[in-house]
Coordinates of C-alpha atoms in Angstrom, one line a residue:
M18 CA 0.0 0.2 0.0
L19 CA 1.2 3.5 -0.9
A20 CA 1.5 5.6 2.3
E21 CA 0.2 9.1 2.1
K22 CA 3.8 10.4 2.9
E23 CA 5.1 8.4 0.0
L24 CA 2.3 9.6 -2.5
S25 CA 2.9 13.3 -1.6
N26 CA 6.7 12.8 -2.4
I27 CA 6.1 11.4 -5.7
Q28 CA 7.7 13.3 -8.5
S29 CA 6.3 13.8 -12.1
P30 CA 6.3 10.4 -13.9
S31 CA 9.4 10.2 -16.2
L32 CA 9.0 9.7 -19.7
A33 CA 12.0 8.1 -21.6
S34 CA 11.3 9.3 -25.2
E35 CA 13.7 6.7 -26.7
K36 CA 11.8 3.8 -25.1
N37 CA 8.4 5.5 -24.8
V38 CA 8.2 4.5 -21.2
I39 CA 6.2 5.9 -18.3
T40 CA 7.7 5.2 -14.9
T41 CA 5.6 5.6 -11.9
P42 CA 6.4 4.8 -8.2
I43 CA 3.5 2.5 -6.8
E44 CA 3.5 0.4 -3.6
G45 CA 7.1 0.8 -2.9
E46 CA 8.6 -0.1 -6.7
V47 CA 8.6 1.7 -10.0
V48 CA 6.2 0.5 -12.5
A49 CA 7.1 1.0 -16.4
I50 CA 4.3 1.4 -18.7
E51 CA 5.0 1.5 -22.5
T52 CA 3.3 4.4 -24.1
D53 CA 1.9 2.4 -27.4
E54 CA -1.3 0.9 -28.5
H55 CA -1.2 -0.8 -25.3
T56 CA -1.6 2.5 -23.2
H57 CA -5.0 3.1 -25.0
S58 CA -6.4 -0.4 -24.4
L59 CA -5.1 0.0 -20.8
S60 CA -6.6 3.4 -20.3
Q61 CA -10.0 1.9 -21.5
R62 CA -9.6 -1.0 -19.0
V63 CA -8.8 1.2 -16.0
T64 CA -11.8 3.4 -16.6
R65 CA -14.1 0.6 -17.3
K66 CA -13.0 -1.1 -14.0
C67 CA -13.4 2.2 -12.0
D68 CA -17.0 2.6 -13.5
F69 CA -18.0 -0.8 -12.7
R70 CA -16.8 -0.7 -9.1
L71 CA -17.6 2.9 -8.2
V72 CA -20.6 4.1 -10.1
P73 CA -23.2 1.4 -9.6
I74 CA -22.8 1.0 -5.7
L75 CA -22.6 4.7 -5.0
C76 CA -25.7 5.3 -7.2
C77 CA -27.5 2.6 -5.2
L78 CA -26.6 4.2 -2.0
Y79 CA -27.7 7.6 -3.1
L80 CA -30.8 6.1 -4.5
T81 CA -31.8 4.4 -1.2
A82 CA -30.9 7.7 0.7
F83 CA -33.4 9.7 -1.3
L84 CA -36.0 6.9 -0.8
D85 CA -35.6 7.4 2.8
R86 CA -35.6 11.3 2.6
A87 CA -38.7 11.6 0.2
N88 CA -40.9 9.2 1.6
L89 CA -42.0 11.6 4.3
A90 CA -43.8 13.5 1.7
N91 CA -45.6 10.3 0.3
A92 CA -46.5 9.0 3.7
R93 CA -48.1 12.4 4.7
L94 CA -50.7 11.6 2.1
L95 CA -51.5 8.2 3.8
G96 CA -52.2 10.0 7.2
F97 CA -49.5 9.8 9.4
E98 CA -50.2 13.3 10.8
N99 CA -53.5 12.2 12.0
D100 CA -52.2 9.0 13.7
L101 CA -49.3 10.9 15.5
H102 CA -51.7 13.5 16.4
M103 CA -49.2 16.3 15.2
P104 CA -49.8 20.0 15.4
S105 CA -50.7 22.0 12.2
N106 CA -46.9 22.8 11.6
G107 CA -46.0 19.3 12.7
Y108 CA -45.0 18.2 9.0
N109 CA -42.8 21.2 8.6
T110 CA -41.1 20.5 11.9
A111 CA -40.1 16.9 10.8
L112 CA -38.7 18.3 7.6
W113 CA -36.3 20.9 9.3
S114 CA -35.3 18.7 12.1
F115 CA -33.7 16.3 9.5
Y116 CA -32.0 19.1 7.7
L117 CA -30.7 20.7 10.9
T118 CA -28.5 17.8 11.7
F119 CA -27.8 17.0 8.1
T120 CA -26.5 20.3 7.4
I121 CA -24.3 20.3 10.7
F122 CA -22.6 17.0 10.0
E123 CA -21.7 17.1 6.2
V124 CA -18.3 19.3 6.8
P125 CA -17.2 17.0 9.8
S126 CA -18.1 13.9 7.8
N127 CA -16.0 14.8 4.8
V128 CA -13.0 15.9 7.0
L129 CA -13.1 12.5 8.5
L130 CA -13.2 10.7 5.3
S131 CA -10.2 12.5 4.0
W132 CA -8.3 11.5 7.1
S133 CA -5.9 8.8 5.8
K134 CA -7.0 6.2 8.5
C135 CA -10.6 6.5 7.5
R136 CA -11.6 3.9 4.9
P137 CA -14.5 4.9 2.6
N138 CA -16.3 1.6 2.5
V139 CA -16.3 1.5 6.4
W140 CA -17.6 5.1 6.5
L141 CA -20.2 4.9 3.7
G142 CA -21.5 1.5 4.8
T143 CA -21.9 2.6 8.2
I144 CA -23.7 5.7 7.8
V145 CA -26.1 4.1 5.1
F146 CA -26.8 1.1 7.4
M147 CA -27.5 3.4 10.3
F148 CA -29.9 5.9 8.5
G149 CA -31.6 2.8 7.1
T150 CA -32.0 1.5 10.8
V151 CA -33.4 4.7 12.0
T152 CA -35.9 4.9 8.9
V153 CA -37.3 1.4 10.0
C154 CA -37.8 2.9 13.6
Q155 CA -39.9 5.8 12.0
G156 CA -42.4 3.0 11.1
F157 CA -42.9 2.2 14.7
T158 CA -42.9 5.6 16.4
K159 CA -46.0 6.4 18.4
S160 CA -45.7 10.2 18.8
A161 CA -44.8 13.3 16.9
G162 CA -41.7 13.8 19.1
G163 CA -40.6 10.3 18.4
L164 CA -41.0 11.2 14.6
Y165 CA -38.9 14.3 15.0
A166 CA -36.2 12.5 16.9
C167 CA -35.8 9.7 14.2
R168 CA -35.7 12.5 11.6
A169 CA -32.9 14.4 13.4
I170 CA -30.9 11.3 13.9
M171 CA -31.4 10.3 10.2
G172 CA -30.1 13.7 9.2
T173 CA -26.9 13.0 11.3
F174 CA -25.8 9.9 9.3
E175 CA -27.3 11.0 5.7
G176 CA -25.6 14.3 5.8
G177 CA -22.2 12.6 5.1
L178 CA -23.3 10.3 2.1
A179 CA -23.4 13.0 -0.9
P180 CA -20.3 14.8 -0.1
A181 CA -18.3 11.8 0.7
A182 CA -19.5 9.9 -2.5
A183 CA -18.6 13.0 -4.6
L184 CA -15.2 13.3 -3.0
L185 CA -14.5 9.5 -3.6
M186 CA -15.7 9.5 -7.2
G187 CA -13.7 12.8 -8.0
Q188 CA -10.6 11.2 -6.7
Y189 CA -10.7 8.6 -9.6
Y190 CA -11.8 10.6 -12.8
R191 CA -10.4 13.3 -14.9
R192 CA -12.3 16.6 -15.3
S193 CA -13.6 15.3 -18.8
E194 CA -14.7 12.2 -17.1
F195 CA -16.1 13.3 -13.8
G196 CA -19.2 15.0 -15.1
I197 CA -21.2 12.1 -16.6
R198 CA -20.5 9.9 -13.7
Y199 CA -21.4 12.5 -11.0
A200 CA -24.5 13.2 -13.1
C201 CA -25.5 9.5 -12.9
F202 CA -24.9 9.6 -9.2
T203 CA -27.4 12.6 -8.7
S204 CA -29.9 11.2 -11.2
S205 CA -29.9 8.0 -9.1
A206 CA -31.6 10.4 -6.4
L207 CA -34.0 11.6 -8.7
I208 CA -35.0 8.0 -9.6
G209 CA -35.2 7.1 -5.9
S210 CA -37.7 9.9 -5.5
A211 CA -39.8 8.7 -8.4
F212 CA -39.5 5.0 -7.0
S213 CA -40.6 6.2 -3.7
G214 CA -43.8 7.6 -5.4
F215 CA -44.4 4.3 -7.0
L216 CA -43.7 2.4 -3.7
A217 CA -46.2 4.6 -1.9
Y218 CA -48.8 4.0 -4.3
A219 CA -48.3 0.2 -4.1
I220 CA -47.8 0.1 -0.4
E221 CA -51.1 1.9 0.2
Y222 CA -52.7 -1.5 -0.7
M223 CA -50.9 -2.9 2.1
D224 CA -52.9 -0.8 4.8
G225 CA -53.8 -3.1 7.9
I226 CA -51.6 -6.1 7.1
Q227 CA -50.4 -7.3 10.4
G228 CA -52.1 -4.6 11.9
I229 CA -49.8 -2.0 10.5
A230 CA -50.8 1.3 8.8
A231 CA -49.8 1.6 5.2
W232 CA -47.6 4.9 6.0
R233 CA -45.8 2.8 8.6
W234 CA -45.0 0.2 5.9
I235 CA -43.5 2.8 3.7
F236 CA -40.8 3.5 6.4
I237 CA -40.2 0.0 7.3
I238 CA -39.7 -1.4 3.7
E239 CA -37.6 1.4 2.5
G240 CA -35.4 1.4 5.6
L241 CA -34.7 -2.4 5.2
L242 CA -33.5 -1.7 1.8
S243 CA -30.9 0.9 3.1
V244 CA -29.8 -1.4 5.8
A245 CA -29.1 -4.2 3.0
L246 CA -27.4 -1.8 0.8
G247 CA -25.3 -0.4 3.7
S248 CA -24.3 -3.8 4.4
I249 CA -23.1 -4.6 0.8
A250 CA -21.1 -1.1 0.9
F251 CA -18.8 -2.6 3.3
V252 CA -17.5 -5.2 0.9
V253 CA -18.0 -3.2 -2.5
V254 CA -16.8 0.3 -2.0
P255 CA -13.2 0.9 -2.8
G256 CA -10.5 2.9 -1.0
F257 CA -8.9 5.9 -2.5
P258 CA -6.9 5.4 -5.9
A259 CA -3.6 4.8 -4.1
D260 CA -5.1 2.3 -1.8
S261 CA -7.4 0.6 -4.1
K262 CA -7.6 -3.2 -4.3
F263 CA -9.5 -3.9 -7.6
L264 CA -6.7 -2.7 -9.8
T265 CA -3.6 -4.5 -10.8
K266 CA -0.2 -2.6 -10.0
E267 CA 0.0 -1.6 -13.6
E268 CA -3.5 -0.4 -13.8
K269 CA -3.0 1.5 -10.5
A270 CA 0.1 3.0 -11.7
Y271 CA -1.3 4.2 -14.8
L272 CA -4.4 5.7 -13.0
L273 CA -2.2 7.7 -10.7
H274 CA -0.2 8.8 -13.7
R275 CA -3.1 10.2 -15.9
L276 CA -4.4 11.9 -12.8
E277 CA -1.2 13.5 -12.0
V278 CA -0.8 14.8 -15.5
E279 CA -3.9 16.6 -15.3
R280 CA -3.6 17.7 -11.6
G281 CA -0.1 17.6 -10.6
V282 CA 0.5 15.9 -7.4
E283 CA -2.3 17.1 -5.3
A284 CA -1.8 17.3 -1.5
T285 CA -3.6 14.5 0.5
S286 CA -2.5 15.4 4.1
F287 CA -4.1 17.9 6.3
K288 CA -0.7 19.2 7.3
D289 CA 0.5 22.5 6.1
I290 CA -3.1 23.4 4.8
K291 CA -4.0 27.0 4.9
W292 CA -7.4 26.5 6.6
T293 CA -8.3 30.1 6.8
K294 CA -7.6 30.6 3.0
S295 CA -9.3 27.5 2.1
I296 CA -12.5 28.0 4.0
F297 CA -13.0 31.6 3.0
N298 CA -12.2 30.9 -0.7
W299 CA -14.7 33.2 -2.6
K300 CA -15.2 30.4 -5.1
I301 CA -16.7 28.0 -2.5
W302 CA -18.9 30.6 -1.2
I303 CA -20.5 32.1 -4.5
N304 CA -21.0 28.5 -5.5
T305 CA -22.7 27.7 -2.2
L306 CA -24.7 30.8 -2.7
A307 CA -25.9 29.6 -6.1
Y308 CA -26.4 26.1 -5.0
F309 CA -28.5 27.3 -1.9
C310 CA -30.7 29.3 -4.3
I311 CA -31.5 26.6 -6.6
D312 CA -32.0 24.1 -3.9
M313 CA -35.0 25.8 -3.0
S314 CA -36.5 24.5 -6.2
A315 CA -35.4 21.0 -5.6
A316 CA -36.3 20.9 -1.8
S317 CA -39.9 22.3 -2.6
I318 CA -40.5 19.4 -5.3
S319 CA -39.2 16.9 -3.0
S320 CA -41.1 17.9 0.1
F321 CA -44.4 19.5 -1.2
S322 CA -45.1 18.3 -4.8
P323 CA -47.3 15.4 -3.6
T324 CA -49.4 17.9 -1.5
I325 CA -49.7 20.5 -4.2
L326 CA -50.6 17.8 -6.8
K327 CA -53.4 16.6 -4.4
Q328 CA -54.7 20.0 -4.0
L329 CA -54.9 20.1 -7.8
G330 CA -57.7 17.7 -7.3
W331 CA -56.2 14.2 -7.5
T332 CA -56.5 11.5 -4.7
S333 CA -53.6 10.6 -2.8
A334 CA -52.7 7.7 -4.9
E335 CA -53.0 9.7 -8.1
A336 CA -50.8 12.3 -6.6
N337 CA -48.1 10.0 -5.7
I338 CA -48.3 8.6 -9.2
H339 CA -48.2 12.0 -11.0
S340 CA -45.1 12.9 -9.1
I341 CA -43.1 10.1 -10.6
P342 CA -42.7 11.5 -14.2
I343 CA -41.5 15.0 -12.5
W344 CA -38.5 13.0 -11.1
L345 CA -37.8 11.1 -14.3
V346 CA -37.7 14.0 -16.5
G347 CA -35.5 15.7 -14.1
A348 CA -33.1 12.6 -14.3
F349 CA -33.1 12.6 -18.1
I350 CA -32.4 16.2 -18.3
A351 CA -29.5 16.0 -15.7
L352 CA -27.7 13.2 -17.5
N353 CA -28.0 14.6 -21.0
T354 CA -26.7 18.1 -19.8
A355 CA -23.9 16.4 -18.2
I356 CA -22.7 14.8 -21.4
W357 CA -23.1 18.1 -23.3
T358 CA -21.3 20.2 -20.7
G359 CA -18.6 17.6 -20.8
K360 CA -18.4 17.9 -24.6
V361 CA -18.1 21.7 -24.8
G362 CA -15.9 22.0 -21.8
V363 CA -17.8 24.9 -20.1
R364 CA -20.3 25.0 -17.3
F365 CA -21.9 28.3 -17.0
P366 CA -24.1 28.4 -20.1
F367 CA -26.0 25.3 -18.8
V368 CA -26.1 26.7 -15.2
I369 CA -27.5 29.9 -16.5
A370 CA -30.3 28.2 -18.6
G371 CA -31.2 26.1 -15.7
F372 CA -31.8 29.1 -13.5
I373 CA -33.9 30.6 -16.2
I374 CA -36.0 27.5 -16.6
S375 CA -36.9 27.4 -12.8
I376 CA -37.7 31.1 -12.9
V377 CA -40.3 30.7 -15.3
G378 CA -41.8 27.9 -13.5
W379 CA -41.9 29.8 -10.1
A380 CA -43.5 32.7 -11.8
I381 CA -46.4 30.5 -13.2
E382 CA -47.2 29.0 -9.8
L383 CA -47.0 32.4 -8.3
V384 CA -49.5 34.0 -10.6
Q385 CA -51.8 31.0 -9.8
V386 CA -52.8 30.0 -13.4
P387 CA -56.3 28.6 -12.9
N388 CA -55.7 25.6 -15.3
S389 CA -54.2 22.7 -13.3
A390 CA -52.4 21.3 -16.3
V391 CA -50.4 24.5 -16.5
R392 CA -49.6 24.5 -12.7
Y393 CA -48.5 20.6 -13.2
F394 CA -46.2 21.9 -15.9
A395 CA -44.8 24.6 -14.0
L396 CA -43.7 21.9 -11.5
Y397 CA -41.7 20.3 -14.2
L398 CA -40.1 23.6 -14.9
I399 CA -39.1 24.2 -11.6
A400 CA -37.7 20.6 -11.0
A401 CA -35.9 20.5 -14.4
G402 CA -34.1 23.7 -13.9
A403 CA -32.9 22.6 -10.5
F404 CA -31.9 19.0 -11.6
L405 CA -30.0 20.6 -14.4
V406 CA -28.0 23.0 -12.4
L407 CA -27.2 21.2 -8.9
P408 CA -24.9 18.5 -10.4
I409 CA -23.2 21.0 -12.6
L410 CA -22.5 23.3 -9.6
V411 CA -20.6 20.7 -7.6
L412 CA -18.7 19.7 -10.8
W413 CA -17.7 23.3 -11.4
L414 CA -16.4 23.8 -7.9
N415 CA -14.7 20.6 -7.9
N416 CA -13.0 21.7 -11.2
N417 CA -11.5 24.8 -9.7
I418 CA -10.3 23.6 -6.3
V419 CA -7.2 21.5 -6.1
G420 CA -5.8 19.2 -3.3
R421 CA -7.9 16.5 -1.8
P422 CA -8.4 18.1 1.7
Q423 CA -9.6 21.4 0.1
K424 CA -11.9 19.6 -2.3
A425 CA -13.3 17.6 0.7
V426 CA -14.0 20.8 2.7
A427 CA -15.2 22.8 -0.3
T428 CA -17.7 19.9 -1.6
A429 CA -19.1 19.5 2.0
L430 CA -19.4 23.3 2.6
Q431 CA -21.2 23.6 -0.7
I432 CA -23.7 20.7 -0.3
G433 CA -24.0 21.4 3.3
F434 CA -24.8 24.9 3.4
G435 CA -26.4 24.8 0.1
N436 CA -29.0 22.1 1.4
S437 CA -29.6 24.3 4.2
C438 CA -32.3 26.0 1.8
N439 CA -34.4 23.2 3.1
F440 CA -35.0 24.9 6.1
V441 CA -36.6 27.7 4.2
A442 CA -38.6 25.2 2.0
S443 CA -39.9 23.6 5.1
N444 CA -41.4 26.9 6.7
V445 CA -42.6 29.0 3.8
F446 CA -45.2 26.5 2.6
I447 CA -47.7 27.5 5.3
T448 CA -50.4 25.0 5.8
G449 CA -52.9 27.9 6.3
E450 CA -52.0 29.4 3.0
A451 CA -53.0 26.2 1.0
P452 CA -53.6 26.0 -1.9
R453 CA -52.2 29.2 -3.1
Y454 CA -49.1 29.3 -0.9
P455 CA -48.0 32.8 -1.9
T456 CA -45.3 32.9 0.8
G457 CA -43.6 29.8 -0.7
F458 CA -43.8 30.7 -4.3
K459 CA -42.7 34.3 -3.8
T460 CA -39.7 32.9 -1.9
G461 CA -38.9 30.5 -4.4
L462 CA -38.9 32.9 -7.2
A463 CA -36.9 35.5 -5.4
L464 CA -34.1 33.0 -4.4
T465 CA -33.8 31.6 -7.8
V466 CA -33.3 35.2 -9.3
V467 CA -30.6 35.8 -6.7
G468 CA -28.9 32.6 -7.6
L469 CA -28.8 33.6 -11.3
F470 CA -27.1 36.8 -10.4
A471 CA -24.5 34.7 -8.2
V472 CA -23.7 32.7 -11.1
L473 CA -23.0 35.7 -13.2
L474 CA -20.7 37.1 -10.6
N475 CA -18.9 33.7 -10.5
V476 CA -18.3 33.8 -14.2
F477 CA -16.9 37.3 -14.1
L478 CA -14.5 36.5 -11.2
L479 CA -13.3 33.3 -12.7
Q480 CA -12.5 34.9 -16.1
R481 CA -10.6 37.8 -14.1
E482 CA -8.5 35.3 -12.2
N483 CA -7.8 33.2 -15.3
G484 CA -6.7 36.5 -16.9
E485 CA -4.4 37.5 -14.0
M486 CA -2.8 34.2 -14.3
D487 CA -2.1 34.3 -18.1
R488 CA -0.6 37.9 -17.4
K489 CA 1.8 36.7 -14.7
E490 CA 2.8 33.7 -16.9
A491 CA 3.5 35.9 -19.9
A492 CA 5.6 38.3 -17.7
G493 CA 7.5 35.2 -16.2
E494 CA 6.3 36.1 -12.7
R495 CA 5.5 33.2 -10.2
N496 CA 1.9 32.7 -9.5
E497 CA 0.9 31.2 -6.4
L498 CA -2.8 30.2 -7.8
D499 CA -1.1 28.2 -10.6
F500 CA 0.7 26.0 -8.2
E501 CA -1.4 26.0 -5.0
G502 CA -2.3 22.4 -4.0
T503 CA -0.1 20.8 -6.8
E504 CA 3.6 20.4 -7.7
G505 CA 4.5 22.3 -10.8
M506 CA 1.0 22.1 -12.4
R507 CA -0.3 24.7 -14.7
F508 CA -3.9 25.5 -13.5
R509 CA -6.6 27.6 -15.0
N510 CA -10.4 27.8 -13.9
T511 CA -13.0 26.1 -15.7
L512 CA -15.9 28.4 -16.8

């Protein structure tokens, strides 16, 4: 196993031109790789093995996480508020109690995962197993207070999943490769939410089996699925690239080489990290603001779309069924956008388009078009814009931050504080304002407009910083931004 100290001291792989051989230190020895047709087949094999080992299991974990997160909205239609004698704002309290702990524990979780002694399989397997167990417990709670407690404990564990998976995945892929893989990961959550609607529709017919209400079966069945997948994660989830066991020495050496060619030798230790500079990096906070604003759309769709659909005139079962295509359309758009943004090599045009689409959807909902079909279509616009933008914002920030510890903190801050918009969504859709929800729709529209301006500011500042680095390079001056977090690597921001 390549120790962290050894990895940090690796110099750029040497290339002997007369023999066309790459030499890369790996596991205490130098591995030589010929740079001929063999390299191309080796590259394809390495990518394929990484895809097979990483993407399916991480997608399954995130899918079940969203099943457990979104099932509260579906279970609401089956009457848990009445059974638990909850107050009028009890549903909102159940939502924000989850996101309170969810937000608090995202950054500590990623910091712990980046620690060299913490193995990703143990960390991810543990948190998924635990929040699945707590989800099952929700099915047996007898009071509103018990539900609030379960949701808060769930948030403690689930908060670490998305940033941890994004960090692990980002360590295996180059910029051009990461986008579509991360889009598959985020789309699995949308598919999970769609699947949750279908399960809720089917489980409604289990009402009374073994004397258990249908809404309780939702929590029990979906929680057991998470427990099973968490157990599998202990075995399947790999370590970071230098510690991976599913690659041969030659494959691992080539993977580390091609990552180093793009990134330089990234820092992997928390020693000598300038924490103040890293935490207060303007790139993190502008991206986080944009993420926060667009997440208002995603959070509202997740928590309130079944309720809004029922108020359009459908039954509980019909409302759950009609929520499914909203998520599936969002997943389709997210995947295809990831493919195109990878091809063109820029992020911001797609992000701006997503914000505009969501703004149109919020505006339609706010003016309360009397036609139910138009309001239903507006939900698609709100969701499509959000699900287009959210994965790209994570990719965009990941592309413009170097060093594993810095990326760990940046990703956790972005997703953690960005997801805190769920507090807003949980409290602005006031039960007494149904079905018009003026406070909720005005807030959604205003935040989405603010997010659009944050994106425009981010583009301006990234372009200015790139220009400054170009100027210093032309003048022969040393540029700290060029080498920050890498050894001898030319760096430019991705727009």
